[in-house]
Amino acid sequence: MNGDRDKGANMQELLEVPSNNGYHKFTPEEIQQVKMLDLRQIMKDKGVRLSWVNGQYEGTCPFHEDKLRSPRLRMNQDKGVWLWNCEGGHHGGTIIDFIEHAHGVAFPRAMEYLRQLICPMPKLNGNGESLREILKPLSEDHGSWIVDHGKNKTTSHPPSIIQDPSSELVERSEDQATFKYGDLIYQVKDLKNATKNHLKIILKLTHQDSQFTDRTDLHSARARRSFSNQAAERLSLQSAQVEEHLEVMMEELEESVQHSALSGQEKQNEMTEQEKEEALTLLKDPNLLDRMASDLDRLGYVGESTNKKILYLIATSRLMDKPTSAIVRSGSAGGKSTLMEYVLQFIPRTEWHFFTRITAQSLFYMSPEELDGKIVAVDERDGSSDADYSIRSLQSRGKLSLAASGKDPKTGEWKTHLKEFSARTPYMESSTKEKINEENLNRCFELYLDESIEQTKRIQESQRKKASGEGITLEEEEKLKRLYHNAQRLLKAHPVKIPRELEIDFPYQTLRSRRDYDKFLSLIKVIALLYQYQRGNNSPDPFREVTPQAPLKIRGGIDERGGQIIEATLKDYEMARDLTRGIFNNIVLDLPQPLAKFYDLLKKKVNEEAKELSTEDFTFTRRDIRKWTALPDHVVKSQMRQLEDLEYVILKRSGRTTRKVYQLCAQ
């Protein structure tokens, strides 16, 4: 390989150096272990800048004086052994050959030196010469690799070959973090929107005077590998080393981001003693729901008392194992989305999502933490139609399951990836559509807004007050929201049971009543949950830990896990019955709430106008209906079309004209 030893020397000559030289006899296993050391670091220390080209490393050969015209040096890895070759001469081989040629030493000295990078060697050779003297020619080039440790002489590892230095998070701010691994510095940016499950960042790696910057996703193995390969090529580093750093950084950033989020949330959730007392007073108020509806009036959304209460209860049902859902219906400009927004203002912001649109797969790719116990609200029905099936699965099963094909990041082969998680998610949306998929409707409470002239007058009066600067101030508004947020934070997610003694009659004539009855029972449970601080003679202390030995004194008992069970009462049932009277009263007739009201009004007017005629013989037109009800023509057309389809009215034509004349059907 060099002048001291002929290339044709056999293996025995390499392994057994004459004993008078005093060198160690190397076994084949030791030689193989040395050959597997990373040659790239040695090249870097010799000033060779390597680039990744066509599946191998290339650089300028260091064994030629003319650096501008030096031939290329190529390097690749074969079965774990790094091999190099110079195009301009006969030089090439393993890391041992490189050390021999670079320093003009024989095989034994090269081996002695390289073995120091793996394990400690005997301190003295056969002639009593210290290893520092033996390896002196090499130490002149790599002085920092050889150190004194008191009386005995030994060698230390060259940097970045055997093991990486310990990582250190040297700086952390809201948007940035800096990690240091020996002489490698990683600067992370764009952390402001990062979460434990979302680490798309801008990453800059600095080594000596060189830098490499790119945007990457630490949660993607492919993205980490791509960054590592490019950075290693640019900075002459080991890609495996950089990738290992990224994996460690990912774990540390996940922990750091989660800790920051929890700290921020805890800080936001902190209450003073006075705030705790005020929130408890609110929760102990027998008229809690009435007070909530009245406070929403103060914020600016007047009327709709029943709908406010039901939506607030649905939002509170996120604490239950099986939450409830609602769809708010009215004509255009009725205030559907606004009602949902106002009610959600009384729920802590971390507990709900308000979307304009949900795509078909979007819910599947949210994390369980983002959905479980969180409210999902969609502005309009059109924005959620693509995700109908996943929404229905959440409502019925409380679980999402997805099987999708994709490439395995390790093997590159296509395979099926499974994702499944459970989530307790109350759901809200609004719609102006007359017809909605029955599969969606029977899972929700249908809430119809008041479209009367009286409600319009109330809204206009509220708008006038707000425009004139009257009413609640911004400071009072924030204080009011804070009060309800604190009250929601004090609620405990106790299970609720409805005792058998509480007999509940419910219509059963239609198939849909099966799901309607389940919704009604859920509403009773969430009312009991909301009024948990008014159960029993002793209201519970929300700040005392619940244990089997020290249970909260709430009527209902203790479950098998030692948790408190809340028992619903007759008052809870009566409250649920009153709230849903307009929703469930027309189950037997199979008429939606607004259509049932319209039909009742129509029958009343026909009875008044028919006089001596029977209601079945009396005829009327849409013009007559508009005169009686003061409803716009498009509403009258829609309602009459539905009544005609359901055969509550009969359409008769007047002669050859297109004039439509109606009669009520016999009961």
XYZ file of C-alpha atoms in Angstrom:
667
model
C 0.000 0.000 0.000
C 3.009 2.332 0.519
C 6.828 2.456 0.327
C 7.343 0.634 3.637
C 5.343 -2.402 2.581
C 4.843 -4.069 -0.764
C 1.272 -4.353 -2.030
C 1.686 -8.060 -2.415
C 2.364 -8.647 1.277
C 0.287 -11.574 2.453
C -2.180 -11.523 5.318
C 0.258 -13.234 7.689
C 2.711 -10.365 7.274
C -0.049 -7.867 8.050
C -1.249 -9.671 11.146
C 2.107 -10.677 12.686
C 4.595 -7.821 12.865
C 8.065 -8.943 14.079
C 8.128 -9.010 17.832
C 11.212 -6.807 18.064
C 9.073 -3.959 16.773
C 6.909 -4.412 19.881
C 3.496 -4.023 18.160
C 0.290 -5.782 18.997
C -0.774 -8.742 16.841
C -4.097 -7.854 15.228
C -6.854 -10.393 14.713
C -9.045 -10.363 11.574
C -11.974 -9.236 13.735
C -10.003 -6.217 14.967
C -8.990 -5.274 11.432
C -12.584 -5.539 10.214
C -13.783 -3.426 13.122
C -11.282 -0.705 12.253
C -12.226 -0.785 8.565
C -15.824 0.010 9.496
C -14.909 3.361 11.044
C -16.430 6.356 9.238
C -13.880 7.626 6.701
C -15.885 10.777 6.002
C -14.750 12.429 9.231
C -11.100 11.665 8.438
C -11.568 13.201 4.989
C -13.122 16.258 6.516
C -10.196 16.721 8.910
C -7.829 16.558 5.930
C -9.749 19.407 4.281
C -11.588 17.285 1.721
C -15.028 18.719 0.980
C -17.306 15.865 -0.033
C -20.394 16.123 -2.213
C -23.061 13.482 -2.860
C -23.083 12.777 -6.616
C -24.828 9.871 -8.365
C -24.974 7.638 -5.312
C -21.433 8.257 -4.015
C -19.298 10.922 -2.385
C -16.868 12.988 -4.481
C -14.156 15.444 -3.501
C -10.714 16.755 -4.411
C -7.922 14.248 -3.751
C -5.614 15.559 -0.960
C -2.553 13.679 -2.249
C -1.810 16.093 -5.096
C 0.010 19.423 -4.779
C -1.976 21.254 -7.473
C -5.285 21.669 -5.701
C -6.903 23.400 -8.680
C -6.193 20.514 -11.034
C -6.267 17.686 -8.558
C -8.162 14.623 -9.754
C -11.375 13.583 -8.139
C -11.516 11.313 -5.126
C -14.539 9.031 -4.937
C -15.860 7.248 -1.892
C -18.694 4.800 -1.182
C -19.697 2.190 1.362
C -19.703 -1.568 0.773
C -21.134 -3.835 3.489
C -20.353 -1.270 6.156
C -16.781 -0.613 4.990
C -15.911 2.776 3.495
C -13.770 2.503 0.325
C -11.972 5.332 -1.452
C -10.248 5.717 -4.800
C -8.212 8.477 -6.496
C -8.725 8.865 -10.245
C -5.268 10.357 -10.751
C -3.120 7.532 -9.425
C -3.048 4.098 -7.960
C -4.176 5.128 -4.531
C -7.271 3.644 -2.934
C -8.521 1.172 -0.366
C -9.955 1.350 3.123
C -9.558 3.810 5.992
C -6.341 1.977 6.984
C -4.819 2.572 3.546
C -5.796 6.231 3.729
C -4.011 6.731 7.081
C -0.942 4.884 5.799
C -0.709 7.016 2.694
C -1.631 10.324 4.349
C 0.949 10.043 7.140
C 3.569 7.788 5.629
C 3.275 5.164 8.350
C 3.221 1.400 8.199
C 0.187 -0.777 8.736
C 0.855 -1.455 12.460
C 1.097 2.225 13.328
C -2.038 3.026 11.318
C -3.868 0.235 13.133
C -2.598 1.349 16.523
C -3.887 4.823 15.808
C -7.280 3.805 14.451
C -7.887 1.350 17.293
C -7.709 4.291 19.663
C -10.963 5.426 18.147
C -12.642 2.221 19.297
C -11.123 1.122 22.618
C -8.129 1.901 24.908
C -4.793 0.287 23.938
C -1.895 -0.902 26.129
C -0.119 2.109 27.506
C 3.386 0.917 26.566
C 4.772 -1.232 23.759
C 7.421 -3.919 24.079
C 10.309 -1.410 23.998
C 8.793 0.747 26.755
C 7.934 3.459 24.278
C 4.773 5.385 25.155
C 1.870 5.411 22.778
C 2.112 9.180 22.546
C 5.554 8.707 20.970
C 4.325 5.930 18.706
C 1.419 8.037 17.452
C 3.266 11.350 17.455
C 3.265 11.720 13.640
C -0.514 11.511 13.694
C -0.979 13.721 16.742
C 0.719 16.564 14.934
C -2.191 16.611 12.505
C -4.892 15.838 15.120
C -3.471 17.252 18.324
C -6.846 17.665 19.942
C -7.476 13.934 19.651
C -4.677 12.992 22.066
C -4.893 14.229 25.640
C -3.181 13.671 28.974
C -5.090 12.201 31.897
C -2.738 12.739 34.832
C 0.174 10.328 35.063
C -1.048 7.824 32.491
C -1.176 8.660 28.797
C -4.140 7.659 26.674
C -6.126 8.937 23.695
C -9.601 10.332 23.292
C -12.086 9.838 20.476
C -12.078 12.221 17.503
C -15.238 14.291 17.448
C -18.368 12.912 15.766
C -16.942 9.474 14.878
C -17.752 7.190 17.796
C -20.579 8.966 19.578
C -22.386 12.285 19.465
C -21.957 14.850 22.222
C -24.891 15.305 24.563
C -27.585 17.636 23.273
C -28.296 20.886 25.016
C -31.296 23.163 24.599
C -29.429 26.417 24.995
C -32.285 28.806 24.162
C -36.081 28.649 24.004
C -38.482 31.467 23.194
C -42.071 31.540 21.998
C -41.080 31.233 18.334
C -37.502 29.872 18.389
C -35.261 27.269 19.989
C -31.533 26.558 19.721
C -29.896 23.154 20.254
C -26.169 22.490 20.505
C -24.534 19.117 19.756
C -20.808 19.612 20.150
C -19.795 21.965 17.329
C -23.170 21.579 15.569
C -25.772 24.248 16.275
C -29.417 23.776 15.262
C -31.615 26.864 15.241
C -35.375 26.142 15.107
C -37.772 28.866 13.954
C -41.546 29.201 13.417
C -42.498 27.462 16.682
C -45.306 29.873 17.463
C -47.978 27.644 15.916
C -46.293 24.335 16.770
C -48.098 21.692 18.799
C -47.143 18.265 20.104
C -48.594 16.743 16.933
C -47.570 19.492 14.506
C -43.859 20.313 14.165
C -43.442 21.941 10.752
C -40.516 24.270 11.316
C -37.705 26.224 9.697
C -34.390 24.624 10.684
C -30.886 26.074 10.280
C -27.819 23.881 10.911
C -24.504 25.656 11.506
C -21.135 23.909 11.476
C -18.045 26.071 11.819
C -18.464 28.742 9.134
C -21.017 26.849 7.008
C -24.797 26.810 7.247
C -27.722 24.912 5.786
C -31.350 26.071 6.126
C -34.573 24.408 5.016
C -38.214 23.994 6.049
C -38.968 20.512 7.354
C -41.512 18.442 9.247
C -39.943 16.697 12.232
C -42.856 14.241 12.388
C -42.109 12.976 8.875
C -39.366 10.339 8.603
C -38.961 11.176 4.921
C -38.584 14.896 5.635
C -36.008 14.237 8.392
C -34.008 11.959 6.089
C -34.116 14.501 3.257
C -32.876 17.302 5.524
C -30.141 15.064 6.950
C -28.847 14.016 3.517
C -28.788 17.547 2.144
C -27.185 19.007 5.269
C -24.563 16.238 5.374
C -23.694 16.830 1.728
C -23.476 20.588 2.134
C -21.530 20.570 5.430
C -19.532 17.322 4.989
C -21.226 15.618 7.939
C -22.628 12.177 8.575
C -26.285 12.046 7.523
C -27.009 9.360 10.126
C -25.606 11.639 12.806
C -27.777 14.586 11.710
C -30.870 12.376 11.485
C -30.260 11.100 15.010
C -30.006 14.699 16.215
C -33.343 15.503 14.568
C -35.040 12.577 16.293
C -33.760 13.718 19.679
C -34.793 17.301 18.911
C -38.267 16.124 17.923
C -38.773 14.458 21.313
C -37.433 17.459 23.213
C -39.542 19.918 21.195
C -42.680 17.816 21.679
C -42.136 17.906 25.419
C -41.236 21.604 25.369
C -44.204 22.604 23.211
C -46.617 20.513 25.284
C -45.232 21.969 28.500
C -45.587 25.504 27.110
C -49.150 24.781 25.989
C -50.098 23.292 29.342
C -48.425 26.130 31.197
C -50.246 28.671 29.044
C -53.550 26.869 29.516
C -53.024 26.525 33.270
C -52.185 30.194 33.466
C -55.297 31.038 31.481
C -57.392 28.737 33.662
C -56.121 30.162 36.924
C -58.840 31.699 39.041
C -58.658 33.977 42.005
C -60.559 33.022 45.133
C -63.160 35.638 44.302
C -63.601 34.255 40.783
C -64.017 30.731 42.172
C -66.655 31.941 44.575
C -68.536 33.808 41.828
C -68.447 30.779 39.514
C -69.717 28.498 42.296
C -72.524 30.949 43.055
C -73.535 30.802 39.391
C -73.513 26.983 39.354
C -75.630 26.882 42.526
C -78.250 29.227 41.082
C -81.545 27.276 40.617
C -82.290 29.524 37.628
C -78.898 28.913 36.010
C -80.196 28.350 32.460
C -82.579 31.309 32.623
C -79.739 33.485 33.860
C -77.500 32.278 31.018
C -80.153 33.130 28.391
C -80.649 36.566 29.965
C -76.880 37.217 29.958
C -76.740 36.383 26.250
C -79.440 39.021 25.779
C -77.074 41.475 27.475
C -74.302 40.513 25.042
C -76.563 41.384 22.116
C -78.448 38.261 21.029
C -82.052 38.781 22.131
C -84.881 36.257 22.231
C -84.528 32.548 21.327
C -84.438 31.615 25.019
C -85.199 27.912 24.495
C -82.696 27.530 21.667
C -79.994 29.232 23.730
C -80.554 26.840 26.617
C -80.492 23.722 24.446
C -77.314 24.814 22.636
C -75.633 25.607 25.949
C -76.560 22.158 27.259
C -75.231 20.554 24.076
C -71.940 22.418 24.532
C -71.788 21.164 28.133
C -72.399 17.585 26.967
C -68.747 17.438 25.835
C -68.099 16.267 29.422
C -70.305 13.196 28.913
C -69.406 9.846 27.405
C -72.090 10.321 24.770
C -72.522 13.995 23.799
C -75.502 15.417 21.918
C -75.741 17.455 18.709
C -77.950 20.108 17.121
C -78.775 21.659 13.789
C -80.122 25.237 13.773
C -82.610 25.936 10.972
C -84.165 29.115 9.614
C -84.407 31.213 6.490
C -81.560 33.331 5.206
C -80.479 36.165 7.552
C -82.302 34.531 10.454
C -79.218 34.586 12.735
C -78.410 30.856 12.836
C -74.614 31.042 12.856
C -74.707 34.072 15.116
C -76.668 32.118 17.725
C -74.039 29.369 17.785
C -71.232 31.917 18.032
C -72.869 33.713 20.959
C -73.477 30.510 22.918
C -69.883 29.352 22.338
C -68.640 32.616 23.821
C -69.728 31.222 27.200
C -67.519 28.128 26.682
C -63.707 28.311 27.149
C -62.028 28.935 23.788
C -59.872 25.823 24.088
C -63.002 23.642 24.146
C -64.441 24.284 20.677
C -63.684 24.567 16.952
C -65.757 26.740 14.623
C -65.223 25.772 10.986
C -66.398 27.317 7.745
C -65.890 24.039 5.886
C -64.890 20.462 6.695
C -63.524 18.270 3.900
C -64.247 14.558 3.617
C -61.015 13.394 5.284
C -60.212 16.335 7.571
C -61.617 14.859 10.799
C -59.665 11.626 10.301
C -56.383 13.538 10.314
C -57.090 15.535 13.449
C -55.504 14.151 16.587
C -57.664 12.598 19.331
C -56.660 15.456 21.638
C -58.062 17.972 19.133
C -61.473 16.245 18.996
C -62.056 14.420 22.276
C -64.133 16.557 24.590
C -64.175 19.410 22.056
C -67.181 20.978 20.353
C -67.221 21.044 16.547
C -69.400 23.756 14.996
C -69.809 24.387 11.258
C -71.047 27.698 9.904
C -73.410 26.340 7.229
C -74.694 22.922 6.226
C -73.019 23.237 2.804
C -69.654 23.420 4.546
C -70.037 20.003 6.176
C -71.773 17.978 3.450
C -68.506 16.369 2.273
C -67.852 15.053 5.797
C -71.369 13.727 6.445
C -70.303 10.139 7.003
C -67.469 10.885 9.427
C -69.694 13.297 11.371
C -72.420 10.668 11.698
C -69.830 8.123 12.884
C -68.701 10.499 15.618
C -72.287 11.142 16.682
C -73.349 7.474 16.777
C -70.197 5.548 17.690
C -67.956 8.215 19.173
C -65.167 6.760 17.057
C -63.426 7.294 13.712
C -61.693 4.530 11.725
C -59.685 5.005 8.536
C -57.871 2.529 6.275
C -55.743 4.311 3.660
C -53.046 3.065 1.312
C -49.578 4.598 1.227
C -45.885 3.818 0.936
C -44.005 2.347 3.860
C -41.275 4.925 4.698
C -38.795 2.130 5.461
C -39.383 -0.326 2.613
C -40.975 1.959 0.017
C -43.675 -0.668 -0.576
C -47.374 0.148 -0.729
C -49.363 -0.975 2.288
C -52.595 -0.202 4.119
C -52.255 2.185 7.046
C -54.890 1.992 9.799
C -55.930 4.865 12.019
C -58.609 4.640 14.700
C -59.411 6.746 17.722
C -62.338 7.584 19.993
C -63.629 11.080 20.573
C -66.552 12.562 22.527
C -67.551 15.392 20.220
C -70.739 17.495 20.397
C -71.645 18.797 16.964
C -73.494 21.931 15.802
C -74.350 23.318 12.385
C -76.906 25.581 10.736
C -78.900 25.336 7.532
C -81.429 27.151 5.356
C -82.308 24.010 3.370
C -85.842 22.664 3.448
C -84.704 19.056 3.099
C -81.763 17.561 4.961
C -80.597 13.971 4.932
C -82.747 12.092 7.434
C -79.650 10.209 8.629
C -78.257 13.526 9.832
C -81.487 14.901 11.251
C -82.360 11.977 13.492
C -79.009 12.314 15.283
C -79.547 15.983 16.140
C -81.908 18.267 17.949
C -83.631 20.380 15.262
C -83.772 23.945 16.514
C -85.927 26.372 14.503
C -85.430 30.088 14.959
C -88.273 32.465 15.661
C -89.087 34.211 12.362
C -91.991 36.232 13.722
C -92.405 39.967 13.330
C -92.097 40.389 17.103
C -88.649 38.762 17.090
C -87.560 40.997 14.209
C -88.611 44.041 16.239
C -86.605 42.815 19.244
C -83.515 42.312 17.097
C -83.783 45.762 15.536
C -84.159 47.359 18.967
C -81.028 45.543 20.173
C -79.128 46.700 17.090
C -80.233 50.290 17.705
C -79.009 50.189 21.319
C -75.652 48.786 20.278
C -75.231 51.448 17.578
C -75.982 54.210 20.092
C -73.407 52.920 22.574
C -75.975 51.793 25.132
C -75.868 48.505 26.947
C -72.960 46.447 28.206
C -69.390 47.775 28.069
C -66.455 45.814 26.647
C -64.990 45.333 30.134
C -68.309 44.030 31.477
C -68.636 41.719 28.478
C -65.215 40.152 29.078
C -65.944 39.750 32.775
C -69.244 38.039 31.990
C -67.585 35.604 29.572
C -64.868 34.889 32.128
C -67.538 34.037 34.719
C -69.120 31.395 32.489
C -65.720 30.050 31.420
C -64.792 29.546 35.070
C -68.119 27.872 35.764
C -67.506 25.407 32.918
C -64.014 24.662 34.269
C -65.469 23.813 37.673
C -67.836 21.197 36.246
C -66.695 17.606 36.859
C -67.225 14.909 34.241
C -69.148 12.581 36.552
C -71.289 9.811 35.043
C -75.042 10.371 35.282
C -77.785 7.784 35.767
C -81.544 8.101 35.450
C -83.249 6.006 38.158
C -85.938 3.517 37.189
C -88.369 5.256 39.517
C -88.340 8.227 37.142
C -90.977 6.965 34.702
C -90.761 8.768 31.369
C -93.533 8.544 28.793
C -92.476 9.168 25.222
C -94.185 8.705 21.819
C -93.314 5.405 20.163
C -95.471 5.382 17.021
C -92.629 6.167 14.581
C -89.294 4.486 13.975
C -87.496 7.773 14.474
C -88.739 7.925 18.073
C -86.054 5.377 18.982
C -83.322 7.943 18.449
C -85.446 10.844 19.653
C -85.991 9.076 22.980
C -82.235 8.538 23.349
C -81.639 12.245 22.678
C -84.257 13.142 25.279
C -82.559 10.960 27.903
C -79.195 12.518 27.040
C -80.668 15.966 27.580
C -81.897 14.939 31.033
C -78.408 13.695 31.867
C -76.630 16.855 30.766
C -79.073 18.977 32.805
C -78.210 16.862 35.864
C -74.516 17.297 35.057
C -74.840 21.078 34.773
C -76.700 21.274 38.091
C -74.284 18.927 39.913
C -73.514 21.563 42.573
C -77.176 21.577 43.611
C -77.419 17.854 44.429
C -77.888 16.632 47.984
C -77.809 18.558 51.218
C -74.090 19.284 50.962
C -72.893 20.846 47.738
C -69.516 19.363 46.727
C -66.252 21.177 47.072
C -64.826 21.265 43.521
C -61.306 21.763 44.768
C -61.175 18.645 46.937
C -59.777 15.462 45.425
C -62.373 12.721 44.926
C -61.350 9.337 46.321
C -63.291 6.217 47.397
C -62.414 7.107 50.984
C -63.538 10.746 50.576
C -66.337 10.851 47.973
C -68.276 13.944 47.088
C -71.662 14.044 48.737
C -73.841 14.037 45.657
C -76.929 11.917 45.460
C -76.195 8.932 43.234
C -73.400 6.981 44.936
C -69.917 5.846 43.878
C -69.066 3.888 40.725
C -66.677 0.917 40.540
C -63.717 3.215 39.838
C -64.316 5.305 42.928
C -65.825 8.206 40.985
C -69.004 10.050 41.863
C -72.265 9.183 40.096
C -74.866 11.922 39.649
C -78.493 10.851 39.793
C -81.057 12.700 37.687
C -84.178 13.971 39.411
C -87.773 14.701 38.508
C -86.869 18.365 38.191
C -84.263 17.520 35.527
C -86.911 15.585 33.602
C -89.410 18.446 33.828
C -86.840 20.926 32.597
C -85.932 18.684 29.618
C -89.626 18.152 28.845
C -90.337 21.896 28.801
C -87.338 22.625 26.602
C -88.241 19.978 24.017
C -92.014 20.386 24.042
C -91.981 22.112 20.657
C -89.418 19.673 19.254
C -91.028 16.330 20.122
C -94.743 17.231 20.244
C -95.167 16.558 16.534
C -93.457 13.176 16.330
C -96.783 11.414 15.746
C -97.847 13.893 13.056
C -94.398 13.723 11.492
C -94.412 17.488 10.995
C -91.341 19.664 11.564
C -91.792 22.300 14.220
C -92.223 25.369 11.937
C -94.559 23.448 9.621
C -96.658 22.307 12.595
C -96.961 25.939 13.758
C -97.920 27.043 10.262
C -100.530 24.271 10.016
C -102.055 25.176 13.401
C -102.266 28.830 12.352
C -103.795 27.855 9.004
C -106.492 25.709 10.667
C -107.317 28.533 13.086
C -107.771 31.069 10.270
C -109.795 28.682 8.138
C -112.132 28.013 11.067
C -112.577 31.766 11.545
C -113.239 32.462 7.867
C -115.356 29.402 7.036
C -118.229 30.497 9.352
C -121.177 28.296 8.377
C -119.182 26.121 5.939
C -117.208 23.103 7.084
C -113.444 23.521 7.004
C -113.204 20.711 4.407
C -115.509 22.628 2.005
C -113.882 26.028 2.484
C -111.323 27.002 -0.192
C -108.513 29.530 0.027
C -105.506 30.741 -1.940
C -101.904 31.612 -1.109
C -102.884 35.258 -1.267
C -105.395 34.631 1.519
C -102.677 32.913 3.570
C -100.272 35.835 3.130
C -103.017 38.165 4.310
C -103.749 36.034 7.379
C -100.156 35.309 8.434
C -98.136 38.277 7.056
C -95.540 35.731 5.852
C -93.550 36.323 2.638
C -94.617 34.464 -0.489
C -91.570 32.152 -0.642
C -92.303 30.899 2.895
C -95.984 30.322 2.109
C -95.083 28.443 -1.105
C -92.635 26.215 0.753
C -95.001 25.399 3.616
C -97.986 24.692 1.382
C -95.908 22.444 -0.844
C -94.886 20.360 2.193
C -98.461 20.161 3.518
C -99.644 19.086 0.080
C -96.995 16.343 -0.117
C -98.001 15.090 3.337
C -101.712 15.284 2.340
C -102.774 17.773 4.966
C -104.212 20.024 2.217
C -105.704 19.352 -1.220
C -104.767 21.461 -4.248
C -107.635 22.421 -6.563
C -107.330 24.474 -9.733
C -109.870 27.157 -10.586
C -111.193 26.416 -14.050
C -108.662 26.732 -16.869
C -106.526 29.273 -15.057
C -103.309 28.540 -13.190
C -104.784 29.960 -10.019
C -104.231 27.512 -7.146
C -107.013 26.918 -4.663
C -106.595 24.796 -1.530
C -108.812 22.871 0.880
C -107.965 21.311 4.218
C -108.118 17.517 4.258
C -110.527 15.832 6.619
C -108.869 14.903 9.915
